[in-house]
Coordinates of C-alpha atoms in Angstrom, one line a residue:
Chain T
M1 CA -42.3 12.9 -9.5
I2 CA -43.6 16.2 -10.3
M3 CA -42.4 18.4 -7.5
K4 CA -40.7 21.8 -7.8
L5 CA -37.6 22.8 -6.1
S6 CA -37.3 26.0 -4.2
L7 CA -34.2 27.9 -2.4
G8 CA -35.4 29.3 0.8
P9 CA -34.2 32.8 2.2
I10 CA -30.6 32.7 3.4
L11 CA -31.2 32.5 7.2
Y12 CA -27.6 33.5 8.2
Y13 CA -25.6 36.8 7.9
W14 CA -23.1 36.6 5.1
T15 CA -20.9 39.4 3.5
R16 CA -22.1 41.3 0.6
E17 CA -19.4 39.8 -1.7
T18 CA -20.6 36.2 -0.7
L19 CA -24.3 37.0 -1.3
L20 CA -23.5 38.6 -4.7
D21 CA -21.5 35.4 -5.6
F22 CA -24.1 33.1 -4.2
Y23 CA -26.8 34.3 -6.2
D24 CA -24.8 34.5 -9.3
Q25 CA -24.4 30.8 -9.0
V26 CA -28.1 30.3 -8.2
A27 CA -29.1 31.6 -11.6
S28 CA -27.8 28.4 -13.1
W29 CA -28.9 25.9 -10.4
P30 CA -31.8 23.7 -11.1
V31 CA -34.3 25.3 -8.6
D32 CA -37.7 26.7 -9.8
I33 CA -38.3 29.2 -7.2
V34 CA -35.9 31.4 -5.2
Y35 CA -37.0 33.2 -1.9
L36 CA -35.1 36.3 -1.1
G37 CA -34.6 38.7 1.8
E38 CA -33.7 39.0 5.4
T39 CA -36.0 37.0 7.6
V40 CA -34.2 36.8 11.1
C41 CA -32.7 40.2 12.1
S42 CA -33.3 43.8 11.1
R43 CA -29.8 44.7 12.1
R44 CA -28.2 42.9 9.3
H45 CA -27.4 45.3 6.4
T46 CA -24.9 43.9 4.0
F47 CA -28.0 43.8 1.7
R48 CA -30.5 46.3 2.0
T49 CA -34.1 46.0 0.3
D50 CA -32.8 47.7 -3.0
N51 CA -30.0 45.1 -3.1
W52 CA -32.5 42.2 -2.7
L53 CA -34.7 43.8 -5.5
H54 CA -31.7 44.0 -7.7
V55 CA -30.9 40.3 -7.1
A56 CA -34.7 39.5 -7.7
E57 CA -34.6 41.2 -11.2
M58 CA -31.4 39.2 -12.1
L59 CA -32.9 35.9 -11.0
A60 CA -36.3 36.6 -12.6
A61 CA -34.5 37.4 -15.9
A62 CA -32.6 34.0 -15.5
G63 CA -36.2 32.4 -15.4
K64 CA -36.6 31.9 -11.8
E65 CA -39.9 32.6 -10.0
V66 CA -38.8 35.1 -7.3
V67 CA -40.5 35.6 -3.9
L68 CA -39.5 38.2 -1.4
S69 CA -39.8 36.8 2.2
T70 CA -40.6 39.0 5.1
Q71 CA -39.0 39.1 8.6
A72 CA -40.6 36.7 10.9
L73 CA -40.5 38.8 14.0
I74 CA -41.7 42.3 13.5
E75 CA -41.0 44.5 16.6
S76 CA -40.4 48.2 15.7
E77 CA -41.9 50.9 13.5
S78 CA -38.8 50.6 11.1
D79 CA -39.5 46.9 10.7
L80 CA -43.0 47.8 9.8
K81 CA -41.6 50.3 7.1
T82 CA -39.5 47.7 5.7
L83 CA -42.4 45.1 5.7
R84 CA -44.7 47.8 3.9
R85 CA -42.2 48.3 1.3
L86 CA -41.8 44.6 0.6
C87 CA -45.4 44.0 0.5
G88 CA -46.1 46.9 -1.9
N89 CA -43.2 46.3 -4.2
G90 CA -45.7 45.9 -7.2
K91 CA -43.7 43.3 -9.0
F92 CA -42.6 40.2 -7.1
S93 CA -44.6 37.9 -5.0
V94 CA -44.1 38.0 -1.3
E95 CA -43.9 35.3 1.4
A96 CA -45.7 36.4 4.6
N97 CA -44.0 35.3 7.8
D98 CA -46.4 37.1 10.2
M99 CA -50.0 37.9 10.3
G100 CA -49.1 41.5 10.0
A101 CA -47.7 40.7 6.6
V102 CA -50.9 38.8 5.9
R103 CA -52.9 41.8 6.5
L104 CA -50.9 43.9 4.1
L105 CA -51.0 41.3 1.4
S106 CA -54.6 40.5 1.6
G107 CA -56.4 40.8 -1.5
S108 CA -53.5 39.9 -3.8
P109 CA -51.8 36.5 -4.3
F110 CA -49.1 35.7 -1.7
V111 CA -47.1 32.7 -0.1
A112 CA -48.1 31.9 3.5
G113 CA -44.6 31.3 5.0
P114 CA -43.3 28.7 7.4
H115 CA -43.7 31.0 10.4
I116 CA -47.4 31.2 10.1
N117 CA -48.8 28.7 12.2
T118 CA -51.2 26.5 9.8
Y119 CA -52.2 23.3 11.5
N120 CA -55.6 22.7 10.3
P121 CA -57.9 23.2 7.1
Y122 CA -59.9 26.1 8.7
T123 CA -56.9 28.2 9.1
L124 CA -55.7 27.3 5.6
E125 CA -59.0 28.3 4.3
I126 CA -58.6 31.8 5.9
L127 CA -55.2 32.1 4.3
A128 CA -56.7 31.1 0.9
E129 CA -59.5 33.6 1.2
A130 CA -56.9 36.2 2.0
G131 CA -55.1 35.3 -1.3
A132 CA -52.4 32.7 -0.4
T133 CA -51.7 30.5 -3.3
R134 CA -49.0 28.5 -1.7
W135 CA -48.3 27.6 2.0
V136 CA -45.2 26.3 3.7
I137 CA -46.0 23.8 6.4
P138 CA -45.0 24.2 9.9
V139 CA -41.6 22.4 10.3
E140 CA -42.9 20.3 13.1
M141 CA -45.8 18.9 11.0
S142 CA -45.7 15.2 10.2
R143 CA -46.7 13.4 7.0
Q144 CA -49.8 12.1 8.7
M145 CA -50.7 15.6 10.1
L146 CA -50.2 16.9 6.6
A147 CA -52.3 14.1 5.0
D148 CA -55.1 14.7 7.5
L149 CA -55.2 18.4 6.6
L150 CA -55.1 18.2 2.9
E151 CA -57.8 15.5 3.0
Q152 CA -60.2 18.2 4.1
D153 CA -58.7 21.1 2.1
T154 CA -60.8 22.2 -0.8
H155 CA -58.7 25.1 -2.0
G156 CA -55.9 23.3 -3.8
M157 CA -53.3 25.5 -2.7
E158 CA -49.7 24.4 -3.3
S159 CA -47.8 23.1 -0.4
E160 CA -44.2 23.5 0.3
I161 CA -42.0 21.7 2.7
F162 CA -38.8 22.6 4.4
A163 CA -36.8 19.6 3.0
Y164 CA -33.1 20.4 3.7
G165 CA -31.2 22.4 6.1
R166 CA -30.8 23.3 9.7
L167 CA -34.5 23.7 11.0
P168 CA -35.6 27.1 12.1
L169 CA -36.9 26.2 15.5
A170 CA -37.6 29.4 17.5
F171 CA -37.4 33.1 17.4
S172 CA -36.6 35.5 20.4
A173 CA -36.1 39.2 20.9
R174 CA -32.8 38.3 22.5
C175 CA -29.7 37.7 20.2
F176 CA -28.0 34.5 21.3
T177 CA -25.0 35.2 19.2
A178 CA -24.4 38.6 21.0
R179 CA -25.0 36.9 24.3
R180 CA -22.2 34.3 23.5
Y181 CA -19.7 37.1 23.2
N182 CA -21.3 39.2 26.2
L183 CA -22.3 42.0 23.8
P184 CA -25.5 43.9 23.9
K185 CA -27.9 43.2 20.9
D186 CA -27.7 46.9 20.2
D187 CA -23.9 46.8 19.9
C188 CA -23.5 43.2 18.5
Q189 CA -20.6 44.0 16.5
F190 CA -22.3 41.9 13.8
R191 CA -20.7 38.7 15.2
C192 CA -23.0 36.6 13.0
L193 CA -20.7 37.3 10.1
E194 CA -18.2 35.0 11.8
A195 CA -20.7 32.1 11.9
P196 CA -21.9 31.7 8.4
Y197 CA -23.8 28.6 9.5
G198 CA -24.7 29.5 13.1
L199 CA -22.9 28.7 16.4
T200 CA -23.4 25.1 17.3
L201 CA -24.6 24.5 20.8
K202 CA -23.7 21.3 22.4
T203 CA -24.7 19.6 25.6
R204 CA -22.3 19.2 28.4
E205 CA -21.4 15.9 27.1
G206 CA -20.5 17.2 23.8
Q207 CA -23.6 16.3 21.7
P208 CA -24.3 18.8 18.9
F209 CA -28.1 19.9 19.9
L210 CA -28.9 23.3 18.7
A211 CA -27.4 26.1 16.6
L212 CA -27.5 30.0 17.5
N213 CA -28.2 32.2 14.6
G214 CA -28.8 35.7 16.1
T215 CA -32.2 35.8 17.4
Q216 CA -33.2 32.5 15.8
T217 CA -32.4 29.1 17.2
Q218 CA -32.0 26.2 14.8
S219 CA -31.4 22.5 15.0
A220 CA -27.8 21.4 15.0
S221 CA -28.6 18.5 12.9
V222 CA -29.6 18.9 9.2
Y223 CA -33.2 18.2 8.5
N224 CA -33.0 16.2 5.2
L225 CA -35.9 14.6 3.4
L226 CA -34.2 13.5 0.3
A227 CA -34.7 9.9 1.1
E228 CA -38.3 10.6 1.8
L229 CA -39.4 11.9 -1.5
E230 CA -41.5 8.8 -2.5
S231 CA -43.8 9.5 0.4
M232 CA -44.6 12.9 -0.7
P233 CA -46.5 12.9 -4.1
G234 CA -50.1 14.1 -3.6
L235 CA -49.2 15.9 -0.6
V236 CA -46.2 18.2 -1.4
N237 CA -45.7 20.4 -4.6
V238 CA -42.6 22.3 -3.6
L239 CA -39.4 21.1 -1.7
R240 CA -37.5 24.0 -0.1
I241 CA -33.7 23.7 0.1
S242 CA -32.2 26.1 2.9
P243 CA -29.0 27.7 1.9
Q244 CA -25.8 26.8 3.5
P245 CA -22.3 28.3 2.9
Q246 CA -21.1 25.2 1.3
H247 CA -22.6 22.6 -1.3
T248 CA -25.9 24.1 -1.7
G249 CA -25.7 23.8 -5.5
D250 CA -24.8 20.2 -5.2
V251 CA -27.6 19.7 -2.8
A252 CA -30.0 21.1 -5.3
A253 CA -28.7 19.1 -8.1
L254 CA -29.1 15.9 -6.1
F255 CA -32.7 16.7 -5.3
H256 CA -33.2 17.6 -8.8
A257 CA -31.8 14.2 -10.0
A258 CA -34.0 12.4 -7.6
L259 CA -37.2 14.3 -8.9
N260 CA -36.4 13.9 -12.6
G261 CA -35.5 10.2 -12.3
A262 CA -31.9 10.5 -13.1
A263 CA -31.2 8.8 -9.6
T264 CA -33.4 7.1 -7.1
P265 CA -34.0 9.0 -3.9
A266 CA -31.9 6.5 -2.0
Q267 CA -29.0 6.8 -4.5
A268 CA -29.2 10.6 -4.3
A269 CA -29.3 10.6 -0.6
R270 CA -26.3 8.3 -0.4
E271 CA -24.4 10.9 -2.6
L272 CA -25.6 13.7 -0.4
A273 CA -24.5 12.0 3.0
P274 CA -20.8 13.2 2.8
L275 CA -21.8 16.7 2.0
L276 CA -23.9 17.1 5.2
P277 CA -22.1 19.5 7.6
E278 CA -23.7 17.7 10.6
A279 CA -25.7 14.6 11.4
A280 CA -28.9 14.3 9.5
C281 CA -32.4 14.2 11.2
N282 CA -36.0 13.6 9.8
G283 CA -37.9 12.8 12.9
Y284 CA -40.7 15.5 12.3
W285 CA -41.8 14.1 9.0
H286 CA -42.3 10.6 10.8
G287 CA -44.3 12.1 13.7
R288 CA -41.3 11.5 16.0
P289 CA -39.1 14.0 18.0
G290 CA -37.5 16.4 15.3
L291 CA -33.9 15.4 16.2
E292 CA -34.4 11.7 15.5
Q293 CA -33.0 10.0 12.3
V294 CA -35.7 7.4 11.3
V295 CA -34.4 4.7 9.0
M296 CA -37.2 3.1 6.9
P297 CA -36.8 -0.6 6.6
Chain C
M1 CA -60.8 49.4 32.8
S2 CA -57.1 49.6 33.1
L3 CA -54.5 47.3 34.7
E4 CA -56.9 44.5 35.5
L5 CA -55.0 41.8 37.5
V6 CA -55.3 38.5 35.5
C7 CA -54.1 35.6 37.8
P8 CA -53.6 31.9 37.0
A9 CA -55.8 29.1 38.2
G10 CA -54.4 25.6 37.6
N11 CA -57.3 24.0 39.8
L12 CA -60.2 25.2 41.8
P13 CA -58.3 25.9 45.1
A14 CA -56.0 28.3 43.2
L15 CA -59.0 29.9 41.4
K16 CA -60.4 30.6 44.9
M17 CA -57.2 32.0 46.3
A18 CA -56.9 34.3 43.4
I19 CA -60.5 35.5 43.6
D20 CA -60.3 35.8 47.5
H21 CA -57.0 37.8 47.3
G22 CA -58.0 40.4 44.7
A23 CA -57.7 39.1 41.2
D24 CA -60.0 40.9 38.8
C25 CA -59.8 37.9 36.4
V26 CA -58.6 34.4 36.6
Y27 CA -57.6 32.3 33.6
M28 CA -57.9 28.5 33.3
G29 CA -57.8 25.6 30.9
F30 CA -59.5 22.4 30.4
R31 CA -57.8 19.1 31.3
D32 CA -56.4 18.4 27.8
N33 CA -54.1 19.7 25.2
T34 CA -56.6 22.6 24.3
N35 CA -54.4 24.8 26.4
A36 CA -50.6 25.5 26.6
R37 CA -50.5 24.2 30.3
A38 CA -51.6 20.6 29.6
F39 CA -49.8 19.0 32.6
P40 CA -50.9 15.9 34.3
G41 CA -53.1 16.5 37.4
L42 CA -53.5 20.3 36.4
N43 CA -56.7 22.2 35.0
F44 CA -60.5 21.7 35.1
D45 CA -63.0 19.3 34.0
F46 CA -66.4 20.8 32.9
A47 CA -68.1 20.5 36.4
A48 CA -65.0 22.1 38.1
A49 CA -64.8 24.8 35.5
Q50 CA -68.5 25.6 36.1
E51 CA -68.0 25.7 39.8
G52 CA -65.1 28.2 39.3
V53 CA -67.2 30.4 37.1
R54 CA -69.9 30.4 39.7
Y55 CA -67.6 31.3 42.4
A56 CA -66.0 34.2 40.4
H57 CA -69.2 35.5 39.3
A58 CA -70.7 35.5 42.6
K59 CA -68.0 37.9 43.5
S60 CA -68.3 39.9 40.4
R61 CA -64.9 38.9 39.0
K62 CA -64.3 37.4 35.6
V63 CA -63.1 33.9 34.2
L64 CA -61.1 33.6 31.1
L65 CA -60.6 30.3 29.4
A66 CA -57.3 29.5 27.5
L67 CA -58.0 27.5 24.3
N68 CA -54.6 28.5 23.0
T69 CA -53.1 25.7 21.3
F70 CA -53.4 25.0 17.6
P71 CA -56.1 22.3 16.8
Q72 CA -54.9 19.6 14.4
T73 CA -57.2 18.3 11.7
A74 CA -57.7 14.9 13.3
T75 CA -58.6 16.3 16.6
W76 CA -60.3 19.4 15.5
L77 CA -63.6 18.7 17.3
R78 CA -62.1 18.6 20.8
W79 CA -61.3 22.2 20.3
Q80 CA -64.6 23.1 18.7
Q81 CA -66.4 21.5 21.7
A82 CA -64.3 23.2 24.2
V83 CA -65.5 26.6 22.6
D84 CA -69.0 25.2 23.0
Q85 CA -68.6 24.4 26.5
A86 CA -67.0 27.8 27.3
A87 CA -70.2 29.4 25.7
E88 CA -72.4 27.1 27.7
M89 CA -70.8 27.9 31.2
G90 CA -70.7 31.6 30.5
V91 CA -67.0 32.4 30.7
D92 CA -66.2 36.2 30.2
A93 CA -63.7 35.5 27.4
I94 CA -61.9 32.9 25.6
I95 CA -58.2 33.1 24.9
L96 CA -57.4 31.8 21.4
A97 CA -54.4 31.5 19.2
D98 CA -55.6 29.6 16.1
P99 CA -57.5 31.7 13.3
G100 CA -59.6 28.8 12.3
L101 CA -60.8 28.5 15.9
M102 CA -61.3 32.2 16.1
R103 CA -63.6 32.1 13.0
Y104 CA -65.6 29.2 14.5
A105 CA -66.1 31.1 17.8
S106 CA -66.9 34.3 16.2
R107 CA -69.4 33.0 13.8
T108 CA -71.2 30.6 16.2
Y109 CA -71.2 32.8 19.3
P110 CA -71.1 36.4 17.9
G111 CA -71.5 37.8 21.4
M112 CA -68.6 36.0 22.8
R113 CA -65.7 38.1 23.8
L114 CA -62.3 36.8 22.2
H115 CA -58.9 37.4 23.4
L116 CA -55.7 36.9 21.2
S117 CA -53.4 34.6 23.1
V118 CA -49.8 35.4 23.6
Q119 CA -49.6 32.0 21.6
G120 CA -50.9 34.0 18.6
S121 CA -47.3 35.6 18.3
A122 CA -48.7 39.0 17.4
T123 CA -45.8 41.5 18.1
N124 CA -47.0 44.4 16.0
Y125 CA -50.3 46.3 15.4
E126 CA -50.8 45.2 11.8
A127 CA -50.9 41.6 13.0
I128 CA -53.3 42.5 16.0
N129 CA -55.5 44.6 13.7
Y130 CA -55.8 41.8 11.3
Y131 CA -57.2 39.5 14.2
H132 CA -59.5 42.4 15.1
E133 CA -60.9 43.0 11.7
H134 CA -61.5 39.4 10.8
F135 CA -62.6 37.9 14.1
G136 CA -63.5 40.8 16.3
I137 CA -60.8 40.1 18.9
Q138 CA -60.9 42.7 21.8
R139 CA -57.8 42.1 23.6
A140 CA -54.2 40.9 22.7
V141 CA -51.6 39.5 25.1
L142 CA -48.3 40.5 23.8
P143 CA -45.3 38.0 23.6
R144 CA -42.6 38.9 26.0
V145 CA -40.2 40.3 23.3
L146 CA -41.1 44.0 23.0
S147 CA -39.5 46.8 24.8
L148 CA -41.9 49.2 26.6
A149 CA -41.4 51.9 23.9
Q150 CA -42.5 49.3 21.3
V151 CA -45.6 48.3 23.4
E152 CA -46.7 51.9 23.4
Q153 CA -46.3 52.1 19.6
V154 CA -48.6 49.1 19.6
V155 CA -51.2 50.5 22.0
K156 CA -51.4 53.8 20.1
N157 CA -52.2 52.0 16.7
T158 CA -54.9 49.6 17.6
P159 CA -58.3 49.6 19.1
V160 CA -57.5 46.3 20.7
E161 CA -57.0 46.2 24.6
I162 CA -53.5 45.2 25.3
E163 CA -52.5 42.8 28.2
L164 CA -48.9 42.4 29.3
F165 CA -47.1 39.7 31.3
G166 CA -46.2 41.2 34.7
F167 CA -44.8 38.3 36.7
G168 CA -43.8 34.7 36.3
G169 CA -41.7 32.1 34.5
L170 CA -40.2 33.8 31.6
C171 CA -40.4 32.5 28.0
V172 CA -37.4 33.9 26.2
M173 CA -38.7 32.7 22.8
V174 CA -41.7 34.3 21.1
E175 CA -44.5 32.3 22.3
G176 CA -46.2 30.3 19.4
R177 CA -42.9 30.4 17.5
C178 CA -40.9 27.9 19.4
V179 CA -40.7 24.3 18.7
L180 CA -37.5 23.4 20.6
S181 CA -39.6 21.1 22.9
S182 CA -41.0 19.0 20.0
Y183 CA -37.5 18.9 18.4
A184 CA -36.2 17.2 21.6
T185 CA -39.4 15.3 22.6
G186 CA -42.0 15.3 19.9
E187 CA -44.3 17.5 21.9
S188 CA -44.5 21.4 21.7
P189 CA -46.7 24.0 23.2
N190 CA -48.3 24.6 19.7
T191 CA -49.6 21.1 19.2
A192 CA -49.5 19.3 22.6
G193 CA -49.9 22.2 25.0
V194 CA -46.6 21.4 26.9
C195 CA -42.9 22.4 26.8
S196 CA -40.3 20.0 28.0
P197 CA -42.9 17.6 29.2
A198 CA -42.4 15.8 32.6
K199 CA -42.7 12.4 31.0
A200 CA -39.6 13.1 29.0
V201 CA -37.6 14.3 32.0
R202 CA -35.1 12.1 33.6
W203 CA -33.0 12.8 36.8
E204 CA -29.9 10.9 37.4
Q205 CA -27.3 11.1 40.1
T206 CA -23.9 10.6 38.6
P207 CA -20.1 10.8 39.8
K208 CA -20.1 14.0 37.9
G209 CA -23.2 15.5 39.6
L210 CA -27.0 15.4 39.3
E211 CA -28.0 15.3 35.8
S212 CA -31.2 16.3 34.1
R213 CA -32.1 14.9 30.7
L214 CA -34.9 15.6 28.4
N215 CA -35.6 12.5 26.1
N216 CA -32.0 11.8 26.8
V217 CA -30.4 15.0 25.8
L218 CA -28.3 16.3 28.7
L219 CA -29.9 19.7 29.7
D220 CA -27.7 20.4 32.9
R221 CA -25.6 18.9 35.6
Y222 CA -25.6 20.3 39.0
G223 CA -22.8 20.4 41.6
A224 CA -23.6 19.5 45.3
E225 CA -23.8 23.2 46.2
E226 CA -26.2 24.0 43.3
K227 CA -30.0 24.1 43.4
A228 CA -31.5 22.2 40.6
G229 CA -34.7 23.8 38.7
Y230 CA -37.2 22.2 36.5
P231 CA -35.4 21.1 33.5
T232 CA -37.0 23.5 30.8
L233 CA -35.0 23.0 27.6
C234 CA -34.0 26.7 27.1
K235 CA -32.9 27.0 30.7
G236 CA -30.1 24.5 30.7
R237 CA -26.4 25.1 30.5
F238 CA -24.8 24.2 27.2
E239 CA -21.4 24.6 25.5
V240 CA -21.1 27.1 22.7
S241 CA -17.5 27.5 21.1
D242 CA -15.8 26.2 24.3
E243 CA -17.5 28.1 26.8
T244 CA -20.2 26.6 29.1
Y245 CA -22.9 28.7 30.4
Y246 CA -26.8 29.4 30.2
A247 CA -26.6 30.0 26.5
I248 CA -30.3 30.7 26.2
E249 CA -31.6 31.9 29.5
E250 CA -31.0 31.6 33.1
P251 CA -33.8 30.2 35.4
T252 CA -35.3 33.6 36.3
S253 CA -38.7 35.1 36.7
L254 CA -40.1 38.2 35.0
N255 CA -41.0 40.9 37.4
T256 CA -42.4 44.2 36.2
L257 CA -43.7 45.9 39.4
E258 CA -41.4 48.8 38.8
L259 CA -42.9 49.5 35.5
L260 CA -46.5 49.9 36.7
P261 CA -46.6 53.6 36.3
E262 CA -45.6 53.5 32.8
M263 CA -48.0 50.6 32.0
L264 CA -50.7 52.7 33.7
N265 CA -49.9 55.9 31.6
M266 CA -49.8 54.1 28.2
G267 CA -53.2 52.6 28.8
I268 CA -52.4 48.9 29.4
A269 CA -55.7 47.0 30.0
A270 CA -54.4 44.2 32.0
V271 CA -51.4 42.6 33.6
K272 CA -51.1 38.8 33.6
I273 CA -49.5 36.6 36.2
E274 CA -48.0 33.4 34.9
G275 CA -48.2 30.2 36.6
R276 CA -51.2 27.9 36.2
Q277 CA -48.9 25.1 37.1
R278 CA -48.0 26.6 40.5
S279 CA -49.6 25.9 43.7
P280 CA -52.5 27.7 45.3
A281 CA -50.1 29.3 47.8
Y282 CA -48.1 30.8 45.1
V283 CA -51.3 32.2 43.5
E284 CA -52.3 33.5 46.9
Q285 CA -49.0 35.4 47.6
V286 CA -48.4 36.8 44.3
T287 CA -52.0 37.9 43.9
K288 CA -51.8 39.8 47.1
V289 CA -48.6 41.5 46.3
W290 CA -49.8 42.6 42.8
R291 CA -53.3 43.7 44.1
A292 CA -51.6 46.0 46.5
A293 CA -49.1 47.3 43.9
I294 CA -51.9 48.0 41.3
D295 CA -54.1 49.6 43.9
T296 CA -51.2 51.8 45.0
V297 CA -50.3 52.9 41.4
K298 CA -53.9 53.7 40.6
R299 CA -54.3 55.8 43.7
D300 CA -51.1 57.9 42.9
A301 CA -49.0 57.0 40.2
E302 CA -46.5 59.9 40.5
N303 CA -45.5 58.9 43.9
Y304 CA -45.5 55.2 43.5
A305 CA -42.6 53.1 44.4
V306 CA -42.0 49.5 44.6
H307 CA -42.3 48.3 48.2
P308 CA -39.3 46.3 49.3
A309 CA -41.7 43.8 51.0
W310 CA -43.4 43.2 47.8
T311 CA -40.2 42.4 46.0
A312 CA -39.0 40.3 48.8
Q313 CA -42.4 38.2 48.8
L314 CA -42.1 37.8 45.1
D315 CA -38.5 36.7 45.0
K316 CA -39.3 33.9 47.3
M317 CA -41.9 32.8 44.6
A318 CA -39.6 33.4 41.7
E319 CA -38.1 30.6 39.6
G320 CA -34.3 30.6 40.4
Q321 CA -35.0 33.1 43.1
Q322 CA -34.0 36.0 41.0
H323 CA -35.9 38.3 38.6
T324 CA -35.6 40.4 35.4
L325 CA -37.5 43.1 33.6
G326 CA -37.0 41.0 30.4
A327 CA -37.4 42.4 27.1
Y328 CA -39.3 45.5 28.5
H329 CA -35.7 46.5 29.4
R330 CA -33.6 46.9 26.3
P331 CA -30.2 45.6 27.7
W332 CA -31.9 42.1 28.5
K333 CA -31.8 41.5 24.8

């Protein structure tokens, strides 16, 4: 199966040492594309733009296609300043995660990120005209919706899918991690550092349901489409793995094995199962509620 | 025009209540998922919508039509036809979120006035100006995530009129960027025009209390003394690292009456009242209060003060009988 593997931007807040160590390892992982940057919260600062650019150089030298991802929720003038710097970096491709970024990137090639709402071929066409060469489908889009859309698409843009990780489901101005500790957002004491994989939110009967990641709300379950790869050729060009604190290299290796035929997707998925930090889900791809795990006969 | 009062109309009686009690504009939607309040029994068929437009125009008020969900490929024609119908019945503006649909509307009906829906998730002037340059958007409704200072920065840097939410149910998430509902039920505001749809809700009296479930996920459990609200997914009580609380948001309403002088000064074009799903009586009461408040602030902004009777009246209408300034007030975040 000819599909590329990408590593998404780290959605969590990790220490500087952890980030440096992580990307040192990424250089040797079987991923083709690496997305870098802070997409969730402008208060996070263990890595600043210069640090991201430095890692970008290192990974590009290691042969990776590097893309700089922009913050999804742009609120302040200072957010815009960072956005302009990324969009005008002059060297690396950029993933636009809001329409402000699309405006700044128009006229040169860019990636339309998962937080741009692209649900039909007419919107995709507008992004193509602006310069997008790849788009990341909305997480809630099913295989059928994607097939319907691509049937009418004439631009042949690359399609990328969020294929592994806790799903980014919502953004807010409010920080839910700070709220958990009764702290104001402006004095959050960077408690996200203590939750490198988000804080699991459970129902009152103990069912893991969501995960709080600062201003972002994620699924508690791990979206995992490794067993679904055979339903993707012709629709999907790039599979995105969302970094987690543990086993991300192993996850990439198993996806890679399934793509190059060293293992069947079913075999690889069986090997991946014990590495999942929470229950798996794949409902969205099947047009079902996202939290469901659909087992194909 | 500044501080236009934009009121919700879930049906014809509500529309007439809003017009009769001082709304400058009403906004409404068709009876399907082309708008983000696609609730059973709510909204307008073509004939009722036409009647609503006639009623409003006879009293020199405006009608805005919300077509603010994201059309999918297989059902695109429904959205396109809704734009055609809006043009035919002569609404004063359509409220859109999808760029593809904006292009269709702006090319097919160049004279039609377009508003950017809150569902378009534009929180900064670069995004708003994008929609203005490409589709001629004349007004943008801001998501309920910016502080007033941030709103002012937007106003100063765009030729697009800015509309703010003033009162009603509070979305704590950025509208257009929340798929919590489809994660639990398969249907989200973006694609299906609903959040936490009623058909997925189940109430059950158990020995532990009254339980509300959404597609079997337990959202909350109420003691005998507690008042149970509609089980919107983000307003349930959950457990995070051994503490059970309203982890995302309490059931509460946004109420920005006290911010009206600042809104007027910074040139806010319109204030939106949430609640197309609410009763005509709600629309009547809320419209009356906001009409009085806006008239008062426009007469004399410097001496404006929120009348206690206004707040008392609104609190009776508010979700959870309490209110907040939301993100306009920094500590809320």
